[in-house]
mmCIF file of C-alpha atoms and ligand atoms in Angstrom:
data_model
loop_
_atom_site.group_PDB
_atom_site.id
_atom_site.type_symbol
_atom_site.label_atom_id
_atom_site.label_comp_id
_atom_site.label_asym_id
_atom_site.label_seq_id
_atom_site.Cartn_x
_atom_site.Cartn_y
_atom_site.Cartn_z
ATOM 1 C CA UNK A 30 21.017 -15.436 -18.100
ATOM 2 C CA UNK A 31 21.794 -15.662 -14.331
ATOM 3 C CA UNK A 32 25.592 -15.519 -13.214
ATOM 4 C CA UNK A 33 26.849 -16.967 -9.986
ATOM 5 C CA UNK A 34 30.420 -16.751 -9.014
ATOM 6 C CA UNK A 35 31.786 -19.213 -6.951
ATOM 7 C CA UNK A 36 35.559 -18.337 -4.607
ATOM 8 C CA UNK A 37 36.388 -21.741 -5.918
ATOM 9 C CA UNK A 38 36.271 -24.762 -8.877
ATOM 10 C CA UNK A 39 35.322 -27.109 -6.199
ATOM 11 C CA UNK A 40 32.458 -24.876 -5.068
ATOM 12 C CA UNK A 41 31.127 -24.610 -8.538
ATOM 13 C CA UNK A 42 31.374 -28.428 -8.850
ATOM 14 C CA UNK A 43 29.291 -28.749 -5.754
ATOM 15 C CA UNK A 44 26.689 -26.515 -6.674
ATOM 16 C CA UNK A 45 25.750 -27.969 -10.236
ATOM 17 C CA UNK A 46 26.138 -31.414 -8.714
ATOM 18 C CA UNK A 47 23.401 -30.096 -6.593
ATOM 19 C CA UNK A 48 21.413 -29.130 -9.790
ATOM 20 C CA UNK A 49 21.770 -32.440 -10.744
ATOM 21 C CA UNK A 50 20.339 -33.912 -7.334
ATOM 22 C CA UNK A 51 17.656 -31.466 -7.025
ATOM 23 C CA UNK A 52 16.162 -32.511 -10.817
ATOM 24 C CA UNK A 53 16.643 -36.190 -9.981
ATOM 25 C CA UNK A 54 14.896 -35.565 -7.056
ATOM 26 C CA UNK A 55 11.920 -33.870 -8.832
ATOM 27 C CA UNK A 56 12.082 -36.092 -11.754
ATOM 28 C CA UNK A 57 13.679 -39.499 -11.824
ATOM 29 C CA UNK A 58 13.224 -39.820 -15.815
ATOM 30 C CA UNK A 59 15.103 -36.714 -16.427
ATOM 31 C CA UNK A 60 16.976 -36.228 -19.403
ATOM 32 C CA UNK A 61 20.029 -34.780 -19.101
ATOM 33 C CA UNK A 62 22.878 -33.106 -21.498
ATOM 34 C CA UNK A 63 26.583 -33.851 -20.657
ATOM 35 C CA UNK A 64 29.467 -32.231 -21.895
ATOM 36 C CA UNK A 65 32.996 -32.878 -21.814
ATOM 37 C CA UNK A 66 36.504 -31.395 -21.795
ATOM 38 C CA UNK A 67 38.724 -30.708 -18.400
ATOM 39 C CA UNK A 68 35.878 -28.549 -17.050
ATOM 40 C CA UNK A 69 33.054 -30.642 -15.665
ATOM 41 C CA UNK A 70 35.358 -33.723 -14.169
ATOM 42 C CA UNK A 71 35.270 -32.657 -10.907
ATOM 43 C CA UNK A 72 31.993 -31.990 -11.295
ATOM 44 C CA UNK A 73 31.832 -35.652 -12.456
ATOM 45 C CA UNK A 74 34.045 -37.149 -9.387
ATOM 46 C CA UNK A 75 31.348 -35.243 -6.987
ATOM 47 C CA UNK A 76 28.314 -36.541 -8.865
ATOM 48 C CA UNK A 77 29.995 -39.890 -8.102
ATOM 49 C CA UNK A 78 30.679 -39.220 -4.314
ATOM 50 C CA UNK A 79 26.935 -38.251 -4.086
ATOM 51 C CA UNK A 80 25.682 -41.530 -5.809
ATOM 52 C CA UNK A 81 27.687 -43.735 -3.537
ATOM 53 C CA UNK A 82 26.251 -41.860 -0.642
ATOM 54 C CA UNK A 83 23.019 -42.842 -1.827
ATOM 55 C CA UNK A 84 22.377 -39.548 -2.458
ATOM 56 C CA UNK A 85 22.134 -39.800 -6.147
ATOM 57 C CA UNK A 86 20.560 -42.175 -8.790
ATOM 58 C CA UNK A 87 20.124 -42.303 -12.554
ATOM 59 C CA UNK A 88 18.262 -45.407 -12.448
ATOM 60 C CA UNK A 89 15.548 -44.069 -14.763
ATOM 61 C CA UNK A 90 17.446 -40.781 -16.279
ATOM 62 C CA UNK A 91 18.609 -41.067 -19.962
ATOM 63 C CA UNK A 92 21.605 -38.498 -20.699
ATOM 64 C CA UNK A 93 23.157 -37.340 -24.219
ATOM 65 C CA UNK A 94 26.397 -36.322 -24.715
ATOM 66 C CA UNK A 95 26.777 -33.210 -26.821
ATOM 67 C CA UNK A 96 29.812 -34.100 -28.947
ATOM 68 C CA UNK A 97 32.507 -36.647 -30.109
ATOM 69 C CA UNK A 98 35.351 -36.800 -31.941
ATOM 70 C CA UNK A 99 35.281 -38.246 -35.820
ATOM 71 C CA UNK A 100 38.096 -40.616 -36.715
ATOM 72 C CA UNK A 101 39.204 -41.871 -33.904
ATOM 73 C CA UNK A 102 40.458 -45.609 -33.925
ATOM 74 C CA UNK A 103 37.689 -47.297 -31.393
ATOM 75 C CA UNK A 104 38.153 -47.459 -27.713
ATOM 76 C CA UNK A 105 40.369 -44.460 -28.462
ATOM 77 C CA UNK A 106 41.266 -42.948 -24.627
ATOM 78 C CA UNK A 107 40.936 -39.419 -26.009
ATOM 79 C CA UNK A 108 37.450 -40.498 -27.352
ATOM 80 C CA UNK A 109 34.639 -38.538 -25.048
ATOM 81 C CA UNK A 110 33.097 -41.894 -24.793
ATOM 82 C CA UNK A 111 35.943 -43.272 -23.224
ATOM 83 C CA UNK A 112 36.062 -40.119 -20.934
ATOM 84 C CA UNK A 113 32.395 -40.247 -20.015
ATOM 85 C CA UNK A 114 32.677 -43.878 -18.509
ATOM 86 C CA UNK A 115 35.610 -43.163 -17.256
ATOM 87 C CA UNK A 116 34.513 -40.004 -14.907
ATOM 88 C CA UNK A 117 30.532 -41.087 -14.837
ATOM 89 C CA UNK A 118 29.318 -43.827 -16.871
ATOM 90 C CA UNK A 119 31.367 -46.808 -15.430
ATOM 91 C CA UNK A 120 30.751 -45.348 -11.470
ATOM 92 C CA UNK A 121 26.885 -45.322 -11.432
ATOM 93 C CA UNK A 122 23.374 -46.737 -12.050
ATOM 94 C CA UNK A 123 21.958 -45.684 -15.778
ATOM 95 C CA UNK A 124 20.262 -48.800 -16.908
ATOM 96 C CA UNK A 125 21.943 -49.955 -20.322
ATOM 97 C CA UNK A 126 21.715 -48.072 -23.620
ATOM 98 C CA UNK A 127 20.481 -44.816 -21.269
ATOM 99 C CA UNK A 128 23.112 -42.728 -21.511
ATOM 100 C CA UNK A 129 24.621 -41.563 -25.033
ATOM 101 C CA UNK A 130 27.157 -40.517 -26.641
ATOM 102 C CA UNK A 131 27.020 -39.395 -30.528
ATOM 103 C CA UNK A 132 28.525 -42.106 -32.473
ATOM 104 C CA UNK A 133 31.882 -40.459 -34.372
ATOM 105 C CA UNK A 134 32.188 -44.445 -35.801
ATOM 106 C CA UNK A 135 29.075 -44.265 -37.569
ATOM 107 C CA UNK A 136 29.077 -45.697 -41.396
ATOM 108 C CA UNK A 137 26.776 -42.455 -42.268
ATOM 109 C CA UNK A 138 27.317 -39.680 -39.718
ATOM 110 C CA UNK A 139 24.682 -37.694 -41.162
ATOM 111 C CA UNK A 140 21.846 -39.988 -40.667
ATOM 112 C CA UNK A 141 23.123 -40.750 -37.110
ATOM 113 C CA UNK A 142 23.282 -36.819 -36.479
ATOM 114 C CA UNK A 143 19.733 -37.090 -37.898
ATOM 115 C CA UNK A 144 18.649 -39.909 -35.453
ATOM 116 C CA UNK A 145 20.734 -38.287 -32.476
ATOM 117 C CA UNK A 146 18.086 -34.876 -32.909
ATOM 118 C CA UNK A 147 14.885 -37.336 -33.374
ATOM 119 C CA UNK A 148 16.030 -39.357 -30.316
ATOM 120 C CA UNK A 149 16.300 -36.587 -27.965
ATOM 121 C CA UNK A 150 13.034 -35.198 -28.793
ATOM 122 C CA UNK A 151 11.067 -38.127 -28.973
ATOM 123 C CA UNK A 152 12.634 -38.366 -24.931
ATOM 124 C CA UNK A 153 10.966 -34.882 -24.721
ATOM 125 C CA UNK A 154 13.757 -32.544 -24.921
ATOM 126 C CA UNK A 155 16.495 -31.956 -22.592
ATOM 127 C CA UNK A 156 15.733 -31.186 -18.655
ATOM 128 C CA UNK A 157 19.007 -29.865 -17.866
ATOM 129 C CA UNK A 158 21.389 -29.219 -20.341
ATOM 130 C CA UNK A 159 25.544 -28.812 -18.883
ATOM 131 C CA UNK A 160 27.903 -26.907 -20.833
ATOM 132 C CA UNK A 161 31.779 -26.248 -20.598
ATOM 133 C CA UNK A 162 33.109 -23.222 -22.939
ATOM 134 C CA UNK A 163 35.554 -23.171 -25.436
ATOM 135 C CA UNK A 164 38.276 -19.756 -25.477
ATOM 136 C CA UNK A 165 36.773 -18.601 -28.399
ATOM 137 C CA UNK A 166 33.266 -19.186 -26.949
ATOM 138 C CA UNK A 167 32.305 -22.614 -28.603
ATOM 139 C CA UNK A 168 29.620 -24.723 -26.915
ATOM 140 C CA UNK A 169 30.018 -28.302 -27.963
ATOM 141 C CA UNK A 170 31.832 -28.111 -30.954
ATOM 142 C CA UNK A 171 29.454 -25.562 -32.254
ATOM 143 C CA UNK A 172 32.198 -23.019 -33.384
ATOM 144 C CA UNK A 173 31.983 -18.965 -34.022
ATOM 145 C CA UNK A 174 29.588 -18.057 -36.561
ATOM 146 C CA UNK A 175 26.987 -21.431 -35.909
ATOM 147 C CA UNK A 176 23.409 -20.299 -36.650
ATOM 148 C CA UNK A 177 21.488 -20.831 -33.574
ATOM 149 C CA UNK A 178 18.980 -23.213 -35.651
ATOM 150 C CA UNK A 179 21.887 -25.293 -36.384
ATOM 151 C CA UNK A 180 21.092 -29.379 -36.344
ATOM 152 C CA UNK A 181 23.625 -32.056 -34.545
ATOM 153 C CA UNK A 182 25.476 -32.420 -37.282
ATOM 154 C CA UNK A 183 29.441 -33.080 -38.803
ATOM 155 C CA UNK A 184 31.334 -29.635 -37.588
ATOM 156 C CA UNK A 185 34.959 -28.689 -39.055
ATOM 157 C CA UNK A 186 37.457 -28.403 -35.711
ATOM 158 C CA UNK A 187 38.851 -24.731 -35.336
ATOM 159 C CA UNK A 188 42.372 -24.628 -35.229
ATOM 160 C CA UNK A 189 42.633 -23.021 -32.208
ATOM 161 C CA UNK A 190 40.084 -25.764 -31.129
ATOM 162 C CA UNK A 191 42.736 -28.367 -31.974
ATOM 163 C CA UNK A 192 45.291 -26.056 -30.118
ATOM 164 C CA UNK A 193 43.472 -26.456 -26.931
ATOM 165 C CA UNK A 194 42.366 -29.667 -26.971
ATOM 166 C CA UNK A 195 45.766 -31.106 -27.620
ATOM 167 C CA UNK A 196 46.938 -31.354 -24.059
ATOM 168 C CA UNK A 197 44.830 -34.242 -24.547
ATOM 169 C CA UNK A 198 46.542 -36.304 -27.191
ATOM 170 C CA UNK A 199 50.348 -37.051 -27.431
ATOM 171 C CA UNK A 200 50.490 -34.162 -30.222
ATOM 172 C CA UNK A 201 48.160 -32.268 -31.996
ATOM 173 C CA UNK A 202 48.859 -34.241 -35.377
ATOM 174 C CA UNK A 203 46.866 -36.574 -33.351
ATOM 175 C CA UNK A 204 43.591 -34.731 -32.743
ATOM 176 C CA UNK A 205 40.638 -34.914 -35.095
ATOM 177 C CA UNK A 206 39.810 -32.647 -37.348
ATOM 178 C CA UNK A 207 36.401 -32.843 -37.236
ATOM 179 C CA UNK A 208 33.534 -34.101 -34.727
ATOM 180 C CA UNK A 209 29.924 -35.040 -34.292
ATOM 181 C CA UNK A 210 28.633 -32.231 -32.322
ATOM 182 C CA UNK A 211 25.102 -31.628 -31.044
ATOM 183 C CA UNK A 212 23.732 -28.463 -32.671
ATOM 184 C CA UNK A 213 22.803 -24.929 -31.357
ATOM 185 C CA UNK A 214 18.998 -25.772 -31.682
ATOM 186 C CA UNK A 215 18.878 -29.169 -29.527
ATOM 187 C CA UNK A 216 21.476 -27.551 -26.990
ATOM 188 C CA UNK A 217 19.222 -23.774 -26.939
ATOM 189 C CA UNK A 218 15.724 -25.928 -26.546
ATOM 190 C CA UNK A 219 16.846 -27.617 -23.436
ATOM 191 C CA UNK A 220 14.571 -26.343 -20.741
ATOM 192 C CA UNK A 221 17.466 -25.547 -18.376
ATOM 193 C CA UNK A 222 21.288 -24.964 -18.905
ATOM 194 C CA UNK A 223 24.070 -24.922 -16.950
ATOM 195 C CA UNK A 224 27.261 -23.100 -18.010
ATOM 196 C CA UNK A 225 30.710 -23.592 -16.107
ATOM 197 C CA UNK A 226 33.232 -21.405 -16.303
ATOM 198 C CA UNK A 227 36.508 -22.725 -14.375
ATOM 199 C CA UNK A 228 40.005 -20.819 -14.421
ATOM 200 C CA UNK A 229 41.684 -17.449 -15.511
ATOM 201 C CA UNK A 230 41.917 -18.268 -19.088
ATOM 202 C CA UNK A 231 38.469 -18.187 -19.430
ATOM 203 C CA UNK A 232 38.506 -14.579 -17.814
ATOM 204 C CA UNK A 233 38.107 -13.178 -21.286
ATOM 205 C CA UNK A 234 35.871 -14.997 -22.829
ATOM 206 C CA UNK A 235 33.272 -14.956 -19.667
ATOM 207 C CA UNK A 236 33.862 -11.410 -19.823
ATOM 208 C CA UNK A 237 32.924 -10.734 -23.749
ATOM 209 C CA UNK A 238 29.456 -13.085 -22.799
ATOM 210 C CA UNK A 239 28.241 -11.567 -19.856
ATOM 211 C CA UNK A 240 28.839 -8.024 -21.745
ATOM 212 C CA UNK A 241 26.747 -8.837 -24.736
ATOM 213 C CA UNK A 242 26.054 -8.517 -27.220
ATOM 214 C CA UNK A 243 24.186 -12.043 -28.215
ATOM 215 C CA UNK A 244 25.888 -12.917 -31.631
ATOM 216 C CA UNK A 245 26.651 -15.830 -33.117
ATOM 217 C CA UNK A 246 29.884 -14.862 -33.982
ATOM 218 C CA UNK A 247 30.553 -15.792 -30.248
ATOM 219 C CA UNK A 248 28.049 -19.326 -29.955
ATOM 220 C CA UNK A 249 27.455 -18.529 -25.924
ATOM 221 C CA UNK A 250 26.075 -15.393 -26.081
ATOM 222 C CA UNK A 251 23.097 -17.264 -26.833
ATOM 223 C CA UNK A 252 22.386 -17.861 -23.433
ATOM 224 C CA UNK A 253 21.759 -14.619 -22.908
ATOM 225 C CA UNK A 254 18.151 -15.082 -24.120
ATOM 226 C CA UNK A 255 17.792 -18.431 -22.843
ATOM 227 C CA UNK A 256 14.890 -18.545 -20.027
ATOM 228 C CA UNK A 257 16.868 -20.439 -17.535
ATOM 229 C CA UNK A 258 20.674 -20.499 -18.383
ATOM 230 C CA UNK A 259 22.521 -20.003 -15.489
ATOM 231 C CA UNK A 260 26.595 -19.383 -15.711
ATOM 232 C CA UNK A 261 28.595 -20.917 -12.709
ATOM 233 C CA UNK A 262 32.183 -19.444 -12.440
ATOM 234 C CA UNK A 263 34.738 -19.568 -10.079
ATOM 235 C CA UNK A 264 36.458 -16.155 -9.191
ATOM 236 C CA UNK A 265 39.251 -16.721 -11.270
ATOM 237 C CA UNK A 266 37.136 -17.103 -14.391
ATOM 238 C CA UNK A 267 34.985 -13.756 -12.805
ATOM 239 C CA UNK A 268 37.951 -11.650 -12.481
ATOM 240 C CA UNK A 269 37.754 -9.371 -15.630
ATOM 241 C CA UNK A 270 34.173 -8.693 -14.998
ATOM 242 C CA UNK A 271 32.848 -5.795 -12.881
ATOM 243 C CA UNK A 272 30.978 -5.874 -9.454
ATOM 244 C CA UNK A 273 27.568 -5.015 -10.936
ATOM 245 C CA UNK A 274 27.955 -7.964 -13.219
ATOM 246 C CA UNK A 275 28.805 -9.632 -10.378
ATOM 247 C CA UNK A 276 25.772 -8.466 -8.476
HETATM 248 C C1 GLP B 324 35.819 -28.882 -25.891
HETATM 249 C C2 GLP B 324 34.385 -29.457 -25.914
HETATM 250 C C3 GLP B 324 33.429 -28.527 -25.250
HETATM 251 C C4 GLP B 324 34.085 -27.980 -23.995
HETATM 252 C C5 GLP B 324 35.188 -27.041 -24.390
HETATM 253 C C6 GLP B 324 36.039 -26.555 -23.230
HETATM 254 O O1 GLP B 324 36.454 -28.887 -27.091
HETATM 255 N N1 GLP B 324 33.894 -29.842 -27.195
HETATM 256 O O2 GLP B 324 32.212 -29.200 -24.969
HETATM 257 O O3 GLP B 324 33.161 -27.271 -23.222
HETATM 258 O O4 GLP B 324 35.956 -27.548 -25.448
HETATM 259 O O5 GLP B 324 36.869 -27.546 -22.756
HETATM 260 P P1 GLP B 324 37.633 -27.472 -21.366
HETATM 261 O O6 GLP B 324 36.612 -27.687 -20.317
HETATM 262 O O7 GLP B 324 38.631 -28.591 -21.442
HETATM 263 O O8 GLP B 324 38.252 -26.123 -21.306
#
């Protein structure tokens, strides 16, 4: 796992929009992996600045979304379909039905979680794969103690997990307790992955990765033997690691 600390967000959001360029670039079919959360949307706002540059295009990419909530009413504004057109989908050029997001609505989640795994591989696996973090080291909603061969599948919300996420909602009565996450196994076989890491209350958690050891006690540490994860922090998420982690 590589580690590059950035002196700020913005800087990290520029450099994994570059990612993003540079793979589009290479391959125009590309098949990305989006996450969600407060993380990636300025990475999302910059993505958007590039495309209307003409910088940019997803004309023939297909994306999936790692997660979504279950039980929320439809067109819900905390839903992370709602959130993906509203900092990506709406703003650029994937052709219709290209970019997905699991479906939390569906009559029989496990056969969609089913279909969501075949679908992705029949596209050929994931090119680049971006991930936010959770405080207590979730990727997607893939909490501590996920095998690593774990399926897309229904997941059980942590508490703290609700805790978090409830700056979201009006109050956290309001937040799901469970989602349709994407599993360890799709995320872990993407051929690239892109971690950020934005803010001092991740400090800790970026800390106990980049440390080791790989468990799955804390989901992250998996990147550790990924061949091409790379972690993108800003220095107030770096600040409780040392300058030879640092490099
Ligand atoms: C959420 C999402 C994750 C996200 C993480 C961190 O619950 N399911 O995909 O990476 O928690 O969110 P944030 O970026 O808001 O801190």
């Amino acid at each position: 796992m590589k580690l590059m600390v950035f002196p700020t967000a913005a800087q990290v959001d520029d450099a994994v929009a570059q990612r993003f360029v540079a793979l589009l670039e290479k391959k125009p079919q590309a098949v990305l992996g989006l996450a969600t959360g407060g993380t990636p949307v300025g990475m999302y706002a910059r993505l958007v600045e590039l495309y209307r540059q003409g910088r940019i295009s997803f004309a023939k990419a297909r994306s999936f979304n790692l997660d979504e909530y279950i039980g929320l009413p439809e067109g819900h504004p905390c839903s992370y379909l709602h959130y993906m057109r509203e900092n990506l989908f709406d703003h650029v050029d994937f052709a219709p039905g290209a970019a997905r997001v699991p479906d939390g609505h569906a009559a029989d989640i496990a056969a969609a979680a089913l279909a969501y795994d075949r679908d992705i591989a029949l596209a050929g696996g994931i090119d680049l794969q971006l991930l936010g973090i959770g405080h207590n080291g979730h990727i997607a909603f893939n909490e501590p103690g996920t095998p690593w061969d774990s399926p897309t599948r229904a997941v059980q919300l942590d508490e703290s997990t609700r805790r978090a996420n409830a700056r979201f909602f009006e109050d956290i009565s309001q937040v799901p307790t469970q989602a349709l996450s994407m599993g360890m196994k799709p995320i872990l076989q993407a051929k690239s992955i892109v971690m950020m890491v934005l803010g001092a209350d991740k400090a800790d958690i970026l800390a106990r990765i980049v440390a080791g050891p790989a468990d799955a006690s804390v989901p992250a540490t998996a990147l550790l033997s990924h061949p091409d994860a790379t972690v993108y922090a800003d220095a107030a998420a770096a600040r409780g690691l040392t300058s030879r982690e640092v490099g």
